[in-house]
Every structure is written in structure tokens, then in C-alpha cells.
């Protein structure tokens, strides 16, 4: 695919809270990202001064855009990377949007025969229980995962936890942490070769900024 604007970096950005944290990090790294874009409804944001173009996407779609080369790089949570398993380079841990993937259930949960686990992350959940040597039936849901154990659809759930407030409000408890989650900078394999100078320069600036914050 030919980039009509030469060395402009096309960046797949997740909508929502991750975008606001990512754009703040970019500004701290000295990139001219206007603050008024943080609440924009535009799907494509042209940033000529930064020599970038932001493609605003659902978080789960970011690695697909990067894998297929319509975006050179992207920002995506480790949860999505683990679930989607796309053929991309993972370049940098940005250290933003921290949360964790956990096994969750009711406080009085007891092991049962043929347990069911509901989740938005069937690949992650299946691999986790397989590695534990546990046979479970994984049920894919897209929203309100917390409902599953409350209405008897599943014995436990696998989901992201940030503060745990939603769990507490619904009488659920965090049983096991599977892995920690932060947002990562990823790159298309061809773009990483063809635009290596631009991508590496961005990585260096972000890495310096991240190190200064720690």
C-alpha cells in the first residue's frame, strides 16, 4: 500500500479512556497533539505538524488495522493483544491504562462438575484453564459479563479489573489474577522496515518520557 503522504505515520488509536491517556503521553513527549482533539467525534484526525494521522478505532480493532497495514502503528491493551493474537510487532510498554485480567466469581463459589466460564476473552480464558489442567466450558459474551454468575449462566467469569468497584457493587470477588495489563505500542511488520526511522524516533521519545515519569 502506498502512503500518499510519504513519511506520515498512520496511528490506530483506541477511542475512550486509553486515547486520552495516550494523547497526554504523546504531548509529554513533545509531540504537538492538540488537547481539543481529546473529545472529538472525528474518525480520522490529520496532525500535519506531528507528521501523523490518527485513525480512531474500537480498541479491539486496533491490531487488525495494524496487521493489515492501513495503520503503521497502533496503541492497544495487552488484553486485546493476548486475545486477538495478530501478526504485529510489540514495540513498547507505554505503562498507561493499568488494570488486570482476573478470574471472578461469587464469594461462596465451590468447584462443580463441567464448570462454565463466561468472558469477552475466550482465547485468554481457554489457555489459562488449559495450562492449569482444568476442563471448562467457555461462553463468549460481549457485555455485562458480571451478570453471568448472578443469573446462573456461568460459575465464574474472566474479565478485566481496574478498581474492582463494579465487582463489589454486584457482590462478586476477584479470585485469581491472570496477568497485568497496560497499553502497548505495536507496529505493522512492513511499516517497521519502511518507516523505521520515524517509528524508532517516536519509540525513543516515548521511552524517554516514560522513564522520566517512573
mmCIF file of N, CA, C and O in Angstrom, residues 51-148:
data_model
loop_
_atom_site.group_PDB
_atom_site.id
_atom_site.type_symbol
_atom_site.label_atom_id
_atom_site.label_comp_id
_atom_site.label_asym_id
_atom_site.label_seq_id
_atom_site.Cartn_x
_atom_site.Cartn_y
_atom_site.Cartn_z
ATOM 1 N N UNK A 51 3.304 15.179 11.839
ATOM 2 C CA UNK A 51 3.500 14.247 10.734
ATOM 3 C C UNK A 51 2.855 12.900 11.051
ATOM 4 O O UNK A 51 3.418 11.839 10.862
ATOM 5 N N UNK A 52 1.625 13.006 11.559
ATOM 6 C CA UNK A 52 0.855 11.821 11.924
ATOM 7 C C UNK A 52 -0.585 11.955 11.458
ATOM 8 O O UNK A 52 -1.074 13.062 11.188
ATOM 9 N N UNK A 53 -1.233 10.808 11.367
ATOM 10 C CA UNK A 53 -2.666 10.740 11.125
ATOM 11 C C UNK A 53 -3.222 9.713 12.090
ATOM 12 O O UNK A 53 -2.759 8.568 12.116
ATOM 13 N N UNK A 54 -4.170 10.133 12.917
ATOM 14 C CA UNK A 54 -4.792 9.220 13.866
ATOM 15 C C UNK A 54 -6.036 8.605 13.239
ATOM 16 O O UNK A 54 -6.895 9.309 12.705
ATOM 17 N N UNK A 55 -6.124 7.290 13.312
ATOM 18 C CA UNK A 55 -7.319 6.560 12.901
ATOM 19 C C UNK A 55 -8.002 6.095 14.190
ATOM 20 O O UNK A 55 -7.474 5.251 14.913
ATOM 21 N N UNK A 56 -9.161 6.686 14.485
ATOM 22 C CA UNK A 56 -9.844 6.402 15.741
ATOM 23 C C UNK A 56 -10.660 5.121 15.594
ATOM 24 O O UNK A 56 -11.540 5.017 14.733
ATOM 25 N N UNK A 57 -10.363 4.126 16.427
ATOM 26 C CA UNK A 57 -10.947 2.799 16.253
ATOM 27 C C UNK A 57 -11.417 2.225 17.582
ATOM 28 O O UNK A 57 -10.993 2.663 18.657
ATOM 29 N N UNK A 58 -12.299 1.241 17.507
ATOM 30 C CA UNK A 58 -12.619 0.473 18.708
ATOM 31 C C UNK A 58 -11.342 -0.233 19.149
ATOM 32 O O UNK A 58 -10.588 -0.758 18.311
ATOM 33 N N UNK A 59 -11.072 -0.282 20.447
ATOM 34 C CA UNK A 59 -9.821 -0.893 20.916
ATOM 35 C C UNK A 59 -9.546 -2.280 20.350
ATOM 36 O O UNK A 59 -8.417 -2.603 19.979
ATOM 37 N N UNK A 60 -10.595 -3.102 20.236
ATOM 38 C CA UNK A 60 -10.400 -4.474 19.768
ATOM 39 C C UNK A 60 -9.998 -4.524 18.297
ATOM 40 O O UNK A 60 -9.423 -5.522 17.830
ATOM 41 N N UNK A 61 -10.271 -3.450 17.534
ATOM 42 C CA UNK A 61 -9.953 -3.426 16.103
ATOM 43 C C UNK A 61 -8.556 -2.899 15.799
ATOM 44 O O UNK A 61 -8.067 -3.060 14.672
ATOM 45 N N UNK A 62 -7.915 -2.258 16.766
ATOM 46 C CA UNK A 62 -6.610 -1.638 16.514
ATOM 47 C C UNK A 62 -5.586 -2.618 15.941
ATOM 48 O O UNK A 62 -4.947 -2.335 14.922
ATOM 49 N N UNK A 63 -5.368 -3.802 16.539
ATOM 50 C CA UNK A 63 -4.357 -4.696 15.973
ATOM 51 C C UNK A 63 -4.693 -5.200 14.579
ATOM 52 O O UNK A 63 -3.790 -5.503 13.794
ATOM 53 N N UNK A 64 -5.981 -5.262 14.229
ATOM 54 C CA UNK A 64 -6.360 -5.663 12.869
ATOM 55 C C UNK A 64 -5.944 -4.597 11.870
ATOM 56 O O UNK A 64 -5.387 -4.909 10.801
ATOM 57 N N UNK A 65 -6.188 -3.330 12.185
ATOM 58 C CA UNK A 65 -5.771 -2.244 11.297
ATOM 59 C C UNK A 65 -4.262 -2.250 11.106
ATOM 60 O O UNK A 65 -3.760 -2.006 10.003
ATOM 61 N N UNK A 66 -3.539 -2.526 12.190
ATOM 62 C CA UNK A 66 -2.078 -2.533 12.103
ATOM 63 C C UNK A 66 -1.592 -3.755 11.327
ATOM 64 O O UNK A 66 -0.713 -3.651 10.468
ATOM 65 N N UNK A 67 -2.161 -4.911 11.594
ATOM 66 C CA UNK A 67 -1.731 -6.121 10.893
ATOM 67 C C UNK A 67 -1.905 -5.982 9.384
ATOM 68 O O UNK A 67 -1.037 -6.387 8.602
ATOM 69 N N UNK A 68 -3.015 -5.376 8.940
ATOM 70 C CA UNK A 68 -3.301 -5.258 7.512
ATOM 71 C C UNK A 68 -2.660 -4.030 6.868
ATOM 72 O O UNK A 68 -2.795 -3.818 5.665
ATOM 73 N N UNK A 69 -1.968 -3.203 7.668
ATOM 74 C CA UNK A 69 -1.180 -2.115 7.097
ATOM 75 C C UNK A 69 -1.919 -0.838 6.794
ATOM 76 O O UNK A 69 -1.333 0.085 6.221
ATOM 77 N N UNK A 70 -3.201 -0.739 7.171
ATOM 78 C CA UNK A 70 -3.885 0.537 6.979
ATOM 79 C C UNK A 70 -3.431 1.533 8.041
ATOM 80 O O UNK A 70 -3.623 2.740 7.896
ATOM 81 N N UNK A 71 -2.839 1.025 9.109
ATOM 82 C CA UNK A 71 -2.153 1.851 10.105
ATOM 83 C C UNK A 71 -0.732 1.305 10.243
ATOM 84 O O UNK A 71 -0.518 0.100 10.218
ATOM 85 N N UNK A 72 0.231 2.234 10.356
ATOM 86 C CA UNK A 72 1.628 1.816 10.531
ATOM 87 C C UNK A 72 1.870 1.310 11.943
ATOM 88 O O UNK A 72 2.581 0.320 12.151
ATOM 89 N N UNK A 73 1.307 2.023 12.898
ATOM 90 C CA UNK A 73 1.477 1.676 14.307
ATOM 91 C C UNK A 73 0.131 1.823 15.005
ATOM 92 O O UNK A 73 -0.825 2.365 14.440
ATOM 93 N N UNK A 74 0.047 1.337 16.239
ATOM 94 C CA UNK A 74 -1.186 1.466 16.983
ATOM 95 C C UNK A 74 -0.937 1.345 18.469
ATOM 96 O O UNK A 74 0.132 0.908 18.903
ATOM 97 N N UNK A 75 -1.929 1.739 19.231
ATOM 98 C CA UNK A 75 -1.871 1.611 20.689
ATOM 99 C C UNK A 75 -3.006 0.690 21.113
ATOM 100 O O UNK A 75 -4.175 0.911 20.768
ATOM 101 N N UNK A 76 -2.646 -0.347 21.870
ATOM 102 C CA UNK A 76 -3.628 -1.369 22.199
ATOM 103 C C UNK A 76 -3.295 -1.982 23.551
ATOM 104 O O UNK A 76 -2.125 -2.090 23.926
ATOM 105 N N UNK A 77 -4.321 -2.373 24.277
ATOM 106 C CA UNK A 77 -4.124 -3.017 25.568
ATOM 107 C C UNK A 77 -3.550 -4.414 25.413
ATOM 108 O O UNK A 77 -3.819 -5.110 24.422
ATOM 109 N N UNK A 78 -2.782 -4.844 26.394
ATOM 110 C CA UNK A 78 -2.203 -6.187 26.363
ATOM 111 C C UNK A 78 -3.300 -7.248 26.331
ATOM 112 O O UNK A 78 -3.111 -8.330 25.752
ATOM 113 N N UNK A 79 -4.456 -6.946 26.907
ATOM 114 C CA UNK A 79 -5.567 -7.893 26.884
ATOM 115 C C UNK A 79 -6.008 -8.202 25.456
ATOM 116 O O UNK A 79 -6.240 -9.356 25.097
ATOM 117 N N UNK A 80 -6.108 -7.150 24.633
ATOM 118 C CA UNK A 80 -6.515 -7.333 23.237
ATOM 119 C C UNK A 80 -5.437 -8.086 22.459
ATOM 120 O O UNK A 80 -5.739 -8.969 21.652
ATOM 121 N N UNK A 81 -4.175 -7.761 22.703
ATOM 122 C CA UNK A 81 -3.088 -8.470 22.028
ATOM 123 C C UNK A 81 -3.116 -9.962 22.352
ATOM 124 O O UNK A 81 -2.935 -10.814 21.466
ATOM 125 N N UNK A 82 -3.322 -10.286 23.624
ATOM 126 C CA UNK A 82 -3.340 -11.689 24.045
ATOM 127 C C UNK A 82 -4.537 -12.428 23.442
ATOM 128 O O UNK A 82 -4.435 -13.597 23.083
ATOM 129 N N UNK A 83 -5.661 -11.737 23.315
ATOM 130 C CA UNK A 83 -6.868 -12.380 22.802
ATOM 131 C C UNK A 83 -6.856 -12.502 21.278
ATOM 132 O O UNK A 83 -7.199 -13.552 20.727
ATOM 133 N N UNK A 84 -6.462 -11.427 20.590
ATOM 134 C CA UNK A 84 -6.576 -11.397 19.139
ATOM 135 C C UNK A 84 -5.421 -12.103 18.426
ATOM 136 O O UNK A 84 -5.575 -12.596 17.308
ATOM 137 N N UNK A 85 -4.246 -12.118 19.043
ATOM 138 C CA UNK A 85 -3.093 -12.856 18.500
ATOM 139 C C UNK A 85 -2.777 -12.468 17.060
ATOM 140 O O UNK A 85 -2.606 -13.324 16.183
ATOM 141 N N UNK A 86 -2.685 -11.177 16.799
ATOM 142 C CA UNK A 86 -2.400 -10.680 15.455
ATOM 143 C C UNK A 86 -0.896 -10.692 15.182
ATOM 144 O O UNK A 86 -0.069 -10.671 16.099
ATOM 145 N N UNK A 87 -0.563 -10.697 13.885
ATOM 146 C CA UNK A 87 0.834 -10.755 13.458
ATOM 147 C C UNK A 87 1.405 -9.341 13.376
ATOM 148 O O UNK A 87 1.464 -8.727 12.304
ATOM 149 N N UNK A 88 1.776 -8.803 14.527
ATOM 150 C CA UNK A 88 2.325 -7.440 14.618
ATOM 151 C C UNK A 88 3.541 -7.459 15.536
ATOM 152 O O UNK A 88 3.752 -8.407 16.291
ATOM 153 N N UNK A 89 4.329 -6.400 15.442
ATOM 154 C CA UNK A 89 5.442 -6.220 16.380
ATOM 155 C C UNK A 89 4.944 -5.484 17.615
ATOM 156 O O UNK A 89 4.257 -4.463 17.500
ATOM 157 N N UNK A 90 5.299 -5.962 18.790
ATOM 158 C CA UNK A 90 5.033 -5.234 20.033
ATOM 159 C C UNK A 90 6.311 -4.477 20.384
ATOM 160 O O UNK A 90 7.337 -5.082 20.677
ATOM 161 N N UNK A 91 6.253 -3.145 20.321
ATOM 162 C CA UNK A 91 7.462 -2.335 20.428
ATOM 163 C C UNK A 91 7.736 -1.806 21.826
ATOM 164 O O UNK A 91 8.890 -1.735 22.244
ATOM 165 N N UNK A 92 6.678 -1.396 22.533
ATOM 166 C CA UNK A 92 6.923 -0.649 23.762
ATOM 167 C C UNK A 92 5.741 -0.776 24.716
ATOM 168 O O UNK A 92 4.583 -0.696 24.300
ATOM 169 N N UNK A 93 6.047 -0.976 25.992
ATOM 170 C CA UNK A 93 5.040 -0.921 27.049
ATOM 171 C C UNK A 93 4.890 0.542 27.458
ATOM 172 O O UNK A 93 5.816 1.145 28.003
ATOM 173 N N UNK A 94 3.732 1.122 27.180
ATOM 174 C CA UNK A 94 3.515 2.542 27.452
ATOM 175 C C UNK A 94 3.196 2.815 28.925
ATOM 176 O O UNK A 94 3.222 3.965 29.360
ATOM 177 N N UNK A 95 2.857 1.779 29.665
ATOM 178 C CA UNK A 95 2.613 1.942 31.098
ATOM 179 C C UNK A 95 1.348 2.698 31.448
ATOM 180 O O UNK A 95 1.191 3.161 32.579
ATOM 181 N N UNK A 96 0.421 2.828 30.495
ATOM 182 C CA UNK A 96 -0.832 3.548 30.751
ATOM 183 C C UNK A 96 -2.004 2.568 30.752
ATOM 184 O O UNK A 96 -1.883 1.431 30.327
ATOM 185 N N UNK A 97 -3.154 3.052 31.235
ATOM 186 C CA UNK A 97 -4.392 2.259 31.292
ATOM 187 C C UNK A 97 -4.162 0.949 32.047
ATOM 188 O O UNK A 97 -4.517 -0.130 31.583
ATOM 189 N N UNK A 98 -3.577 1.054 33.229
ATOM 190 C CA UNK A 98 -3.247 -0.144 34.014
ATOM 191 C C UNK A 98 -4.495 -0.811 34.591
ATOM 192 O O UNK A 98 -5.371 -0.153 35.138
ATOM 193 N N UNK A 99 -4.551 -2.102 34.424
ATOM 194 C CA UNK A 99 -5.599 -2.919 35.042
ATOM 195 C C UNK A 99 -5.092 -4.361 35.040
ATOM 196 O O UNK A 99 -3.888 -4.581 34.883
ATOM 197 N N UNK A 100 -5.971 -5.325 35.191
ATOM 198 C CA UNK A 100 -5.521 -6.715 35.237
ATOM 199 C C UNK A 100 -6.633 -7.634 34.739
ATOM 200 O O UNK A 100 -7.817 -7.279 34.783
ATOM 201 N N UNK A 101 -6.220 -8.781 34.239
ATOM 202 C CA UNK A 101 -7.171 -9.812 33.830
ATOM 203 C C UNK A 101 -7.303 -10.796 34.982
ATOM 204 O O UNK A 101 -6.296 -11.299 35.497
ATOM 205 N N UNK A 102 -8.539 -11.066 35.383
ATOM 206 C CA UNK A 102 -8.752 -11.879 36.580
ATOM 207 C C UNK A 102 -9.879 -12.886 36.405
ATOM 208 O O UNK A 102 -10.750 -12.729 35.542
ATOM 209 N N UNK A 103 -9.831 -13.897 37.265
ATOM 210 C CA UNK A 103 -10.947 -14.839 37.410
ATOM 211 C C UNK A 103 -11.820 -14.311 38.544
ATOM 212 O O UNK A 103 -11.322 -13.972 39.629
ATOM 213 N N UNK A 104 -13.118 -14.250 38.300
ATOM 214 C CA UNK A 104 -14.056 -13.600 39.222
ATOM 215 C C UNK A 104 -15.239 -14.528 39.473
ATOM 216 O O UNK A 104 -15.657 -15.279 38.581
ATOM 217 N N UNK A 105 -15.766 -14.470 40.684
ATOM 218 C CA UNK A 105 -16.949 -15.273 40.981
ATOM 219 C C UNK A 105 -17.642 -14.790 42.237
ATOM 220 O O UNK A 105 -17.251 -13.786 42.844
ATOM 221 N N UNK A 106 -18.656 -15.502 42.643
ATOM 222 C CA UNK A 106 -19.351 -15.214 43.897
ATOM 223 C C UNK A 106 -18.502 -15.686 45.077
ATOM 224 O O UNK A 106 -17.763 -16.672 44.955
ATOM 225 N N UNK A 107 -18.589 -15.034 46.222
ATOM 226 C CA UNK A 107 -17.749 -15.397 47.375
ATOM 227 C C UNK A 107 -17.939 -16.837 47.837
ATOM 228 O O UNK A 107 -17.006 -17.453 48.354
ATOM 229 N N UNK A 108 -19.134 -17.392 47.644
ATOM 230 C CA UNK A 108 -19.397 -18.750 48.115
ATOM 231 C C UNK A 108 -19.214 -19.787 47.003
ATOM 232 O O UNK A 108 -19.707 -20.914 47.099
ATOM 233 N N UNK A 109 -18.504 -19.423 45.941
ATOM 234 C CA UNK A 109 -18.299 -20.353 44.825
ATOM 235 C C UNK A 109 -17.606 -21.625 45.277
ATOM 236 O O UNK A 109 -16.666 -21.589 46.063
ATOM 237 N N UNK A 110 -18.094 -22.747 44.771
ATOM 238 C CA UNK A 110 -17.483 -24.051 45.033
ATOM 239 C C UNK A 110 -17.267 -24.755 43.691
ATOM 240 O O UNK A 110 -18.070 -24.603 42.769
ATOM 241 N N UNK A 111 -16.180 -25.519 43.556
ATOM 242 C CA UNK A 111 -15.947 -26.248 42.301
ATOM 243 C C UNK A 111 -17.129 -27.163 41.965
ATOM 244 O O UNK A 111 -17.736 -27.756 42.857
ATOM 245 N N UNK A 112 -17.440 -27.242 40.667
ATOM 246 C CA UNK A 112 -18.546 -28.075 40.201
ATOM 247 C C UNK A 112 -18.077 -28.922 39.024
ATOM 248 O O UNK A 112 -17.044 -28.648 38.420
ATOM 249 N N UNK A 113 -18.851 -29.944 38.710
ATOM 250 C CA UNK A 113 -18.585 -30.729 37.507
ATOM 251 C C UNK A 113 -18.977 -29.913 36.275
ATOM 252 O O UNK A 113 -19.990 -29.205 36.291
ATOM 253 N N UNK A 114 -18.184 -30.004 35.229
ATOM 254 C CA UNK A 114 -18.450 -29.291 33.972
ATOM 255 C C UNK A 114 -18.662 -27.788 34.197
ATOM 256 O O UNK A 114 -19.726 -27.246 33.866
ATOM 257 N N UNK A 115 -17.690 -27.111 34.791
ATOM 258 C CA UNK A 115 -17.854 -25.682 35.075
ATOM 259 C C UNK A 115 -17.903 -24.841 33.800
ATOM 260 O O UNK A 115 -17.310 -25.191 32.779
ATOM 261 N N UNK A 116 -18.658 -23.750 33.905
ATOM 262 C CA UNK A 116 -18.759 -22.817 32.780
ATOM 263 C C UNK A 116 -18.125 -21.488 33.179
ATOM 264 O O UNK A 116 -18.320 -21.007 34.308
ATOM 265 N N UNK A 117 -17.406 -20.901 32.232
ATOM 266 C CA UNK A 117 -16.735 -19.618 32.445
ATOM 267 C C UNK A 117 -17.176 -18.665 31.341
ATOM 268 O O UNK A 117 -17.030 -18.970 30.147
ATOM 269 N N UNK A 118 -17.732 -17.524 31.710
ATOM 270 C CA UNK A 118 -18.162 -16.515 30.736
ATOM 271 C C UNK A 118 -17.097 -15.431 30.613
ATOM 272 O O UNK A 118 -16.468 -15.053 31.607
ATOM 273 N N UNK A 119 -16.918 -14.904 29.395
ATOM 274 C CA UNK A 119 -15.852 -13.927 29.187
ATOM 275 C C UNK A 119 -15.969 -13.254 27.825
ATOM 276 O O UNK A 119 -16.597 -13.791 26.900
ATOM 277 N N UNK A 120 -15.357 -12.080 27.724
ATOM 278 C CA UNK A 120 -15.161 -11.442 26.419
ATOM 279 C C UNK A 120 -13.876 -11.948 25.775
ATOM 280 O O UNK A 120 -13.587 -11.600 24.632
ATOM 281 N N UNK A 121 -13.114 -12.737 26.520
ATOM 282 C CA UNK A 121 -11.775 -13.158 26.092
ATOM 283 C C UNK A 121 -11.682 -14.685 26.065
ATOM 284 O O UNK A 121 -10.996 -15.289 26.894
ATOM 285 N N UNK A 122 -12.356 -15.346 25.120
ATOM 286 C CA UNK A 122 -12.373 -16.811 25.115
ATOM 287 C C UNK A 122 -10.999 -17.449 24.907
ATOM 288 O O UNK A 122 -10.712 -18.499 25.498
ATOM 289 N N UNK A 123 -10.150 -16.833 24.087
ATOM 290 C CA UNK A 123 -8.812 -17.408 23.875
ATOM 291 C C UNK A 123 -7.968 -17.328 25.146
ATOM 292 O O UNK A 123 -7.279 -18.287 25.518
ATOM 293 N N UNK A 124 -8.016 -16.174 25.805
ATOM 294 C CA UNK A 124 -7.269 -15.992 27.050
ATOM 295 C C UNK A 124 -7.756 -16.969 28.112
ATOM 296 O O UNK A 124 -6.966 -17.645 28.785
ATOM 297 N N UNK A 125 -9.073 -17.051 28.270
ATOM 298 C CA UNK A 125 -9.639 -17.921 29.306
ATOM 299 C C UNK A 125 -9.331 -19.388 29.024
ATOM 300 O O UNK A 125 -8.931 -20.130 29.927
ATOM 301 N N UNK A 126 -9.508 -19.808 27.785
ATOM 302 C CA UNK A 126 -9.261 -21.214 27.437
ATOM 303 C C UNK A 126 -7.816 -21.602 27.703
ATOM 304 O O UNK A 126 -7.531 -22.664 28.273
ATOM 305 N N UNK A 127 -6.889 -20.720 27.303
ATOM 306 C CA UNK A 127 -5.472 -21.019 27.514
ATOM 307 C C UNK A 127 -5.132 -21.087 28.995
ATOM 308 O O UNK A 127 -4.387 -21.969 29.439
ATOM 309 N N UNK A 128 -5.686 -20.163 29.769
ATOM 310 C CA UNK A 128 -5.383 -20.121 31.205
ATOM 311 C C UNK A 128 -5.818 -21.413 31.900
ATOM 312 O O UNK A 128 -5.024 -22.046 32.615
ATOM 313 N N UNK A 129 -7.047 -21.829 31.674
ATOM 314 C CA UNK A 129 -7.546 -23.029 32.359
ATOM 315 C C UNK A 129 -6.904 -24.300 31.797
ATOM 316 O O UNK A 129 -6.696 -25.267 32.532
ATOM 317 N N UNK A 130 -6.583 -24.272 30.519
ATOM 318 C CA UNK A 130 -5.879 -25.423 29.932
ATOM 319 C C UNK A 130 -4.511 -25.608 30.584
ATOM 320 O O UNK A 130 -4.099 -26.729 30.888
ATOM 321 N N UNK A 131 -3.796 -24.481 30.793
ATOM 322 C CA UNK A 131 -2.485 -24.557 31.438
ATOM 323 C C UNK A 131 -2.582 -25.030 32.886
ATOM 324 O O UNK A 131 -1.631 -25.599 33.426
ATOM 325 N N UNK A 132 -3.737 -24.797 33.513
ATOM 326 C CA UNK A 132 -3.959 -25.283 34.873
ATOM 327 C C UNK A 132 -4.423 -26.746 34.884
ATOM 328 O O UNK A 132 -4.554 -27.345 35.954
ATOM 329 N N UNK A 133 -4.674 -27.279 33.706
ATOM 330 C CA UNK A 133 -5.162 -28.649 33.616
ATOM 331 C C UNK A 133 -6.626 -28.785 33.973
ATOM 332 O O UNK A 133 -7.087 -29.871 34.345
ATOM 333 N N UNK A 134 -7.370 -27.673 33.858
ATOM 334 C CA UNK A 134 -8.796 -27.693 34.203
ATOM 335 C C UNK A 134 -9.643 -27.647 32.934
ATOM 336 O O UNK A 134 -9.404 -26.815 32.056
ATOM 337 N N UNK A 135 -10.618 -28.520 32.849
ATOM 338 C CA UNK A 135 -11.540 -28.520 31.715
ATOM 339 C C UNK A 135 -12.746 -27.649 32.053
ATOM 340 O O UNK A 135 -13.457 -27.910 33.033
ATOM 341 N N UNK A 136 -12.960 -26.616 31.247
ATOM 342 C CA UNK A 136 -14.102 -25.734 31.456
ATOM 343 C C UNK A 136 -14.790 -25.483 30.117
ATOM 344 O O UNK A 136 -14.169 -25.604 29.063
ATOM 345 N N UNK A 137 -16.053 -25.128 30.191
ATOM 346 C CA UNK A 137 -16.781 -24.668 29.003
ATOM 347 C C UNK A 137 -16.738 -23.146 29.006
ATOM 348 O O UNK A 137 -17.215 -22.508 29.949
ATOM 349 N N UNK A 138 -16.155 -22.580 27.961
ATOM 350 C CA UNK A 138 -16.027 -21.126 27.873
ATOM 351 C C UNK A 138 -17.181 -20.564 27.052
ATOM 352 O O UNK A 138 -17.433 -21.002 25.921
ATOM 353 N N UNK A 139 -17.890 -19.596 27.634
ATOM 354 C CA UNK A 139 -19.028 -18.951 26.975
ATOM 355 C C UNK A 139 -18.630 -17.528 26.609
ATOM 356 O O UNK A 139 -18.246 -16.735 27.474
ATOM 357 N N UNK A 140 -18.729 -17.195 25.332
ATOM 358 C CA UNK A 140 -18.354 -15.854 24.865
ATOM 359 C C UNK A 140 -19.527 -14.898 25.055
ATOM 360 O O UNK A 140 -20.636 -15.138 24.589
ATOM 361 N N UNK A 141 -19.271 -13.808 25.772
ATOM 362 C CA UNK A 141 -20.242 -12.727 25.928
ATOM 363 C C UNK A 141 -19.591 -11.420 25.490
ATOM 364 O O UNK A 141 -18.364 -11.302 25.459
ATOM 365 N N UNK A 142 -20.428 -10.419 25.189
ATOM 366 C CA UNK A 142 -19.895 -9.143 24.716
ATOM 367 C C UNK A 142 -20.123 -7.986 25.683
ATOM 368 O O UNK A 142 -19.521 -6.934 25.529
ATOM 369 N N UNK A 143 -20.987 -8.165 26.652
ATOM 370 C CA UNK A 143 -21.228 -7.073 27.582
ATOM 371 C C UNK A 143 -21.802 -7.575 28.892
ATOM 372 O O UNK A 143 -22.337 -8.695 28.965
ATOM 373 N N UNK A 144 -21.664 -6.753 29.943
ATOM 374 C CA UNK A 144 -22.196 -7.099 31.274
ATOM 375 C C UNK A 144 -21.815 -8.510 31.685
ATOM 376 O O UNK A 144 -22.670 -9.327 32.064
ATOM 377 N N UNK A 145 -20.520 -8.784 31.622
ATOM 378 C CA UNK A 145 -20.021 -10.114 31.980
ATOM 379 C C UNK A 145 -20.395 -10.455 33.427
ATOM 380 O O UNK A 145 -20.631 -11.616 33.771
ATOM 381 N N UNK A 146 -20.481 -9.433 34.275
ATOM 382 C CA UNK A 146 -20.762 -9.657 35.700
ATOM 383 C C UNK A 146 -22.116 -10.327 35.930
ATOM 384 O O UNK A 146 -22.345 -10.934 36.977
ATOM 385 N N UNK A 147 -23.010 -10.216 34.944
ATOM 386 C CA UNK A 147 -24.329 -10.835 35.090
ATOM 387 C C UNK A 147 -24.250 -12.359 35.137
ATOM 388 O O UNK A 147 -25.081 -13.007 35.798
ATOM 389 N N UNK A 148 -23.283 -12.936 34.429
ATOM 390 C CA UNK A 148 -23.264 -14.386 34.213
ATOM 391 C C UNK A 148 -23.341 -15.210 35.494
ATOM 392 O O UNK A 148 -24.183 -16.113 35.601
#
